[in-house]
Amino acid sequence: MAISRTAFMLLWWLSFAAQAENTDPLRFGPLIAQSQAPLQTTGLTPILQDPFQLKAGETDVFASVAIGSVWAPSQEYSFDYYHNQFMGGFVHALDEEKRVGVWLQYRYAANNRLDGLTEKFHSIFGIDQNGRTEVDEDRFYIYVPSTMDAPVEDFTGDPLLSAINLYGEQTLYEDMHHAVSAGVTLFFNRVSHGVFANTSFEQSAQLNYGYQREKHRLTAMVSLVHRPDKPQHFVEVKPWGINAGISYQYQWFTHHELIGEYLISQGKAAGAGLGELNALVHEFALGYRYLFNNCAIELVSIENMFNHDNSTDIVFNATFRHRFL
């Protein structure tokens, strides 16, 4: 009798698994990924949003962890440290045209030992080490001579960011293949201790575009950010900034997606004499997404491009997402 029950349960499970495999999974839009540049990580950094992503009453929840290695040496400044981030939240569709979201961020300095991995990667592909091998690994060191009397060192464990983001979005246009929406983000950050202690209230407005056709999805965003007139990351920052991004998602197999994203941010530092901190930040994200039931797991690598001394050297990110229908 026990064997019969076991066989019945096995057949039921196999039938359910086959049915789940043949059911088209949900599409989750762009990655949960942000700019990782040193100045960008201490303030509001907009996220790509897909106007097609949710139907009325649906909710996406997510939780992500990111580890990054900052290496940015120049005559004007020197950044050499690691940072890690935990982020979680949700976006809910109030109806077919309105969405609201909340997400929390906590980023802190901690040794994730990416220096050795980065050096090996650069060595294998013949990329210049840019001075990495000339200093000790696993350092926590920041020095901006024009604004600091002495370097800041050994700040392991100090928080860089402890923030809440409130997001609202309105669809402006939608048909079968195209959609446009406008979104607003309110951001409040309070770091009460450590070398990055800071309190700031920032706001952004963004325009989102979505395109979908069969296995292909494209999402684009441009945003305008307003921030208070106070230093961040030991540097005076501009009160206004522009961020943009584009994401392409390809459904490789039924439960597998490949995603490429290009993020660009206006240089955040105010005033002359800060080199590439005044230049555009270019970052490329390459992601893989596994879809199952109403869930997704994302694995992402983010690499800086073009201006190598104004962004994080390498970032790895993992995210779990679930949609309540």
Coordinates of C-alpha atoms in Angstrom, one line a residue:
M1 CA 0.0 0.0 0.0
A2 CA 2.9 2.4 0.9
I3 CA 4.5 1.5 -2.4
S4 CA 1.3 2.4 -4.3
R5 CA 1.0 5.7 -2.5
T6 CA 4.6 6.5 -3.2
A7 CA 4.2 5.6 -6.9
F8 CA 1.1 7.7 -7.1
M9 CA 2.8 10.7 -5.5
L10 CA 5.8 10.3 -7.8
L11 CA 3.5 10.2 -10.9
W12 CA 1.6 13.3 -9.7
W13 CA 4.9 15.2 -9.1
L14 CA 6.2 14.3 -12.5
S15 CA 2.9 15.4 -14.1
F16 CA 3.0 18.7 -12.2
A17 CA 6.7 19.3 -13.1
A18 CA 6.0 18.6 -16.8
Q19 CA 3.0 21.0 -16.8
A20 CA 5.1 23.7 -15.1
E21 CA 7.9 23.2 -17.7
N22 CA 5.4 23.7 -20.5
T23 CA 3.9 26.9 -19.0
D24 CA 5.4 30.1 -20.2
P25 CA 7.1 31.8 -17.2
L26 CA 6.6 35.4 -16.3
R27 CA 8.8 38.1 -17.7
F28 CA 10.5 40.4 -15.1
G29 CA 11.9 43.2 -17.2
P30 CA 15.4 44.7 -16.5
L31 CA 17.8 43.6 -13.9
I32 CA 17.8 44.9 -10.3
A33 CA 21.1 46.8 -10.9
Q34 CA 22.4 50.2 -10.2
S35 CA 25.4 52.3 -10.9
Q36 CA 28.3 51.3 -8.6
A37 CA 30.5 54.4 -9.0
P38 CA 31.9 55.6 -5.6
L39 CA 30.1 59.0 -5.7
Q40 CA 26.9 57.4 -7.1
T41 CA 26.7 54.8 -4.3
T42 CA 26.4 57.4 -1.5
G43 CA 23.2 58.9 -2.9
L44 CA 20.1 58.3 -5.0
T45 CA 20.8 56.0 -8.0
P46 CA 17.7 55.4 -10.2
I47 CA 16.7 51.9 -11.3
L48 CA 15.5 50.9 -14.8
Q49 CA 11.7 50.3 -14.7
D50 CA 9.7 48.5 -17.4
P51 CA 6.2 50.0 -18.1
F52 CA 5.0 46.5 -19.3
Q53 CA 6.2 44.7 -16.2
L54 CA 3.1 44.5 -14.0
K55 CA -0.7 44.1 -14.5
A56 CA -3.3 45.5 -12.2
G57 CA -3.1 44.1 -8.7
E58 CA 0.3 42.3 -9.3
T59 CA 3.3 42.8 -7.0
D60 CA 7.0 42.1 -7.5
V61 CA 9.1 41.6 -4.4
F62 CA 12.9 41.3 -4.6
A63 CA 15.9 40.8 -2.4
S64 CA 19.5 41.3 -3.6
V65 CA 23.1 41.2 -2.4
A66 CA 26.0 42.9 -4.2
I67 CA 29.8 42.8 -3.6
G68 CA 32.1 45.3 -5.2
S69 CA 35.8 46.3 -5.4
V70 CA 36.7 49.9 -5.9
W71 CA 40.1 50.8 -7.4
A72 CA 40.4 54.3 -8.6
P73 CA 44.0 55.8 -8.4
S74 CA 44.8 59.2 -9.9
Q75 CA 46.8 62.3 -9.1
E76 CA 43.6 64.0 -7.9
Y77 CA 42.3 61.2 -5.6
S78 CA 42.8 57.6 -4.6
F79 CA 40.0 55.1 -3.7
D80 CA 40.9 51.5 -2.8
Y81 CA 38.3 49.5 -0.8
Y82 CA 35.5 47.0 -0.9
H83 CA 31.8 47.6 -0.5
N84 CA 28.8 45.3 -0.1
Q85 CA 25.1 46.0 -0.3
F86 CA 21.8 44.4 0.8
M87 CA 18.7 45.7 -1.0
G88 CA 15.0 44.6 -0.8
G89 CA 11.6 45.9 -1.6
F90 CA 8.6 45.7 -3.8
V91 CA 6.7 47.3 -6.7
H92 CA 2.9 47.1 -6.8
A93 CA 0.5 47.9 -9.6
L94 CA -2.5 49.8 -8.2
D95 CA -4.2 49.5 -11.6
E96 CA -3.3 49.2 -15.3
E97 CA -1.6 52.6 -15.3
K98 CA -0.3 53.3 -11.8
R99 CA 2.5 51.6 -9.8
V100 CA 4.1 52.3 -6.5
G101 CA 7.2 50.8 -4.9
V102 CA 9.4 50.9 -1.8
W103 CA 12.9 49.5 -1.4
L104 CA 15.5 49.7 1.3
Q105 CA 19.3 49.8 0.8
Y106 CA 22.2 49.2 3.2
R107 CA 25.7 49.4 1.8
Y108 CA 28.8 49.0 4.0
A109 CA 32.6 48.6 3.7
A110 CA 33.7 45.0 4.3
N111 CA 36.5 42.7 3.0
N112 CA 35.0 40.6 0.2
R113 CA 38.5 39.7 -1.1
L114 CA 37.9 40.6 -4.8
D115 CA 41.4 42.0 -5.4
G116 CA 43.0 38.7 -6.1
L117 CA 40.2 37.6 -8.4
T118 CA 40.4 40.9 -10.3
E119 CA 44.1 40.7 -10.8
K120 CA 43.9 37.2 -12.1
F121 CA 41.1 38.2 -14.5
H122 CA 43.2 41.1 -15.8
S123 CA 46.2 38.9 -16.2
I124 CA 44.4 36.2 -18.1
F125 CA 42.9 38.7 -20.6
G126 CA 46.0 40.9 -20.9
I127 CA 44.4 43.9 -19.3
D128 CA 46.7 46.4 -17.6
Q129 CA 46.6 46.1 -13.8
N130 CA 46.6 50.0 -13.4
G131 CA 48.9 49.9 -10.4
R132 CA 46.9 47.2 -8.4
T133 CA 50.0 45.1 -7.8
E134 CA 52.0 48.0 -6.4
V135 CA 50.0 48.3 -3.2
D136 CA 48.8 45.8 -0.6
E137 CA 45.7 43.8 -1.3
D138 CA 42.5 44.2 0.8
R139 CA 43.1 47.8 1.7
F140 CA 40.6 50.3 2.9
Y141 CA 42.0 53.7 1.8
I142 CA 40.5 57.0 0.6
Y143 CA 42.4 60.2 -0.1
V144 CA 41.3 63.3 -1.9
P145 CA 44.2 65.8 -1.3
S146 CA 42.1 68.9 -2.3
T147 CA 39.5 68.2 0.4
M148 CA 41.2 66.1 3.0
D149 CA 44.1 66.8 5.4
A150 CA 45.0 63.1 5.6
P151 CA 43.9 59.8 4.1
V152 CA 41.1 57.8 5.7
E153 CA 42.1 54.2 6.3
D154 CA 40.9 51.0 8.0
F155 CA 37.2 51.8 7.9
T156 CA 36.0 48.2 7.7
G157 CA 32.4 47.8 8.8
D158 CA 31.5 51.5 8.3
P159 CA 28.1 52.0 6.5
L160 CA 28.2 54.0 3.3
L161 CA 24.4 54.1 2.8
S162 CA 21.3 53.4 4.8
A163 CA 18.4 54.5 2.8
I164 CA 14.7 54.2 1.8
N165 CA 13.4 54.8 -1.7
L166 CA 9.7 55.6 -2.4
Y167 CA 8.7 55.3 -6.0
G168 CA 5.6 56.2 -8.0
E169 CA 4.9 55.6 -11.7
Q170 CA 2.2 56.6 -14.2
T171 CA 1.8 55.0 -17.7
L172 CA 1.6 57.7 -20.4
Y173 CA 1.2 55.4 -23.5
E174 CA 0.9 51.7 -24.2
D175 CA 0.1 49.4 -27.1
M176 CA 1.0 45.9 -27.9
H177 CA 4.7 46.5 -28.5
H178 CA 5.5 49.9 -27.0
A179 CA 4.9 51.6 -23.6
V180 CA 6.1 54.9 -22.0
S181 CA 5.8 55.9 -18.3
A182 CA 6.9 58.6 -16.0
G183 CA 8.2 57.9 -12.5
V184 CA 9.2 59.9 -9.4
T185 CA 11.5 58.6 -6.6
L186 CA 11.9 60.1 -3.1
F187 CA 15.1 59.0 -1.3
F188 CA 16.1 59.5 2.3
N189 CA 19.5 58.4 3.6
R190 CA 20.8 58.6 7.1
V191 CA 24.2 57.2 8.1
S192 CA 24.7 58.1 11.8
H193 CA 28.3 57.0 12.4
G194 CA 31.6 56.2 10.7
V195 CA 33.6 58.1 8.1
F196 CA 30.6 58.3 5.7
A197 CA 28.2 59.8 8.2
N198 CA 25.6 61.8 6.3
T199 CA 21.9 62.7 6.1
S200 CA 20.3 63.6 2.8
F201 CA 17.0 63.9 1.1
E202 CA 17.1 63.5 -2.7
Q203 CA 14.5 63.3 -5.5
S204 CA 14.5 62.1 -9.0
A205 CA 12.1 62.1 -12.0
Q206 CA 12.5 59.6 -14.8
L207 CA 11.0 58.7 -18.1
N208 CA 10.8 54.9 -18.9
Y209 CA 10.4 53.2 -22.3
G210 CA 9.5 49.6 -22.9
Y211 CA 9.5 47.5 -26.1
Q212 CA 8.4 43.8 -26.4
R213 CA 8.1 41.4 -29.2
E214 CA 8.2 37.6 -28.8
K215 CA 11.5 36.6 -27.1
H216 CA 12.9 40.2 -27.1
R217 CA 12.5 43.0 -24.6
L218 CA 14.0 46.4 -24.5
T219 CA 13.8 48.9 -21.6
A220 CA 15.3 52.4 -21.5
M221 CA 15.4 55.2 -18.9
V222 CA 16.6 58.7 -18.5
S223 CA 16.3 60.5 -15.2
L224 CA 17.0 63.8 -13.5
V225 CA 18.3 63.7 -9.9
H226 CA 18.2 66.6 -7.4
R227 CA 20.5 66.3 -4.3
P228 CA 21.3 68.7 -1.4
D229 CA 24.3 71.0 -1.5
K230 CA 26.5 69.1 0.9
P231 CA 29.6 66.8 0.4
Q232 CA 29.3 63.1 -0.3
H233 CA 32.2 60.7 -0.2
F234 CA 34.5 63.6 0.9
V235 CA 33.7 65.6 -2.3
E236 CA 31.4 68.5 -3.1
V237 CA 28.7 67.2 -5.4
K238 CA 26.5 68.9 -8.1
P239 CA 23.0 69.7 -7.0
W240 CA 21.6 68.2 -10.3
G241 CA 22.6 65.1 -12.2
I242 CA 21.4 63.0 -15.2
N243 CA 21.4 59.2 -15.3
A244 CA 20.4 57.0 -18.2
G245 CA 20.3 53.3 -19.0
I246 CA 19.2 50.7 -21.6
S247 CA 18.5 47.0 -21.1
Y248 CA 18.0 44.2 -23.6
Q249 CA 16.5 40.9 -22.4
Y250 CA 16.5 37.8 -24.6
Q251 CA 14.5 34.7 -23.7
W252 CA 17.2 32.1 -24.5
F253 CA 15.1 29.1 -23.5
T254 CA 11.7 28.8 -21.8
H255 CA 13.2 29.3 -18.3
H256 CA 16.4 31.1 -19.2
E257 CA 17.1 34.7 -20.1
L258 CA 20.3 36.6 -21.1
I259 CA 20.4 40.3 -20.2
G260 CA 22.8 43.1 -21.2
E261 CA 22.5 46.6 -19.7
Y262 CA 24.4 49.8 -20.3
L263 CA 24.3 52.4 -17.6
I264 CA 25.6 56.0 -17.9
S265 CA 25.8 58.6 -15.2
Q266 CA 26.8 62.3 -15.3
G267 CA 30.0 63.0 -13.3
K268 CA 28.8 63.9 -9.8
A269 CA 31.8 65.9 -8.4
A270 CA 31.4 69.7 -8.4
G271 CA 34.2 72.0 -9.3
A272 CA 37.4 71.5 -11.3
G273 CA 40.5 69.6 -10.4
L274 CA 38.9 66.2 -9.6
G275 CA 39.9 64.5 -12.9
E276 CA 37.6 61.6 -13.9
L277 CA 35.2 62.3 -11.0
N278 CA 33.9 65.1 -13.2
A279 CA 33.6 62.7 -16.2
L280 CA 30.8 60.5 -17.3
V281 CA 30.5 57.1 -15.7
H282 CA 30.0 54.2 -18.1
E283 CA 29.1 50.7 -16.8
F284 CA 28.1 47.5 -18.5
A285 CA 26.0 44.8 -16.8
L286 CA 25.8 41.2 -18.0
G287 CA 23.2 39.1 -16.4
Y288 CA 21.6 35.6 -16.5
R289 CA 18.1 35.0 -15.2
Y290 CA 16.5 31.6 -14.3
L291 CA 12.7 31.7 -14.2
F292 CA 10.6 29.2 -12.3
N293 CA 6.9 29.3 -11.2
N294 CA 6.4 32.9 -10.3
C295 CA 10.0 33.5 -9.3
A296 CA 13.4 34.4 -10.8
I297 CA 17.0 34.3 -9.8
E298 CA 19.4 36.8 -11.3
L299 CA 23.2 36.6 -11.4
V300 CA 24.9 39.8 -12.6
S301 CA 28.4 41.1 -13.2
I302 CA 28.9 44.9 -13.6
E303 CA 32.1 46.3 -15.1
N304 CA 33.2 49.9 -15.6
M305 CA 34.2 51.1 -19.1
F306 CA 36.1 53.9 -20.8
N307 CA 36.8 56.1 -17.7
H308 CA 38.4 53.5 -15.4
D309 CA 39.2 55.8 -12.5
N310 CA 35.7 57.0 -11.6
S311 CA 33.7 53.7 -11.0
T312 CA 33.8 50.4 -9.2
D313 CA 36.3 48.0 -10.7
I314 CA 34.0 45.0 -10.6
V315 CA 30.7 44.1 -9.0
F316 CA 28.9 40.8 -8.6
N317 CA 25.2 40.8 -7.8
A318 CA 22.6 38.1 -7.0
T319 CA 18.9 38.8 -6.8
F320 CA 15.8 36.7 -5.9
R321 CA 12.4 38.0 -7.3
H322 CA 8.9 36.8 -6.8
R323 CA 5.6 38.0 -8.3
F324 CA 2.3 37.8 -6.5
L325 CA -0.5 37.6 -9.1

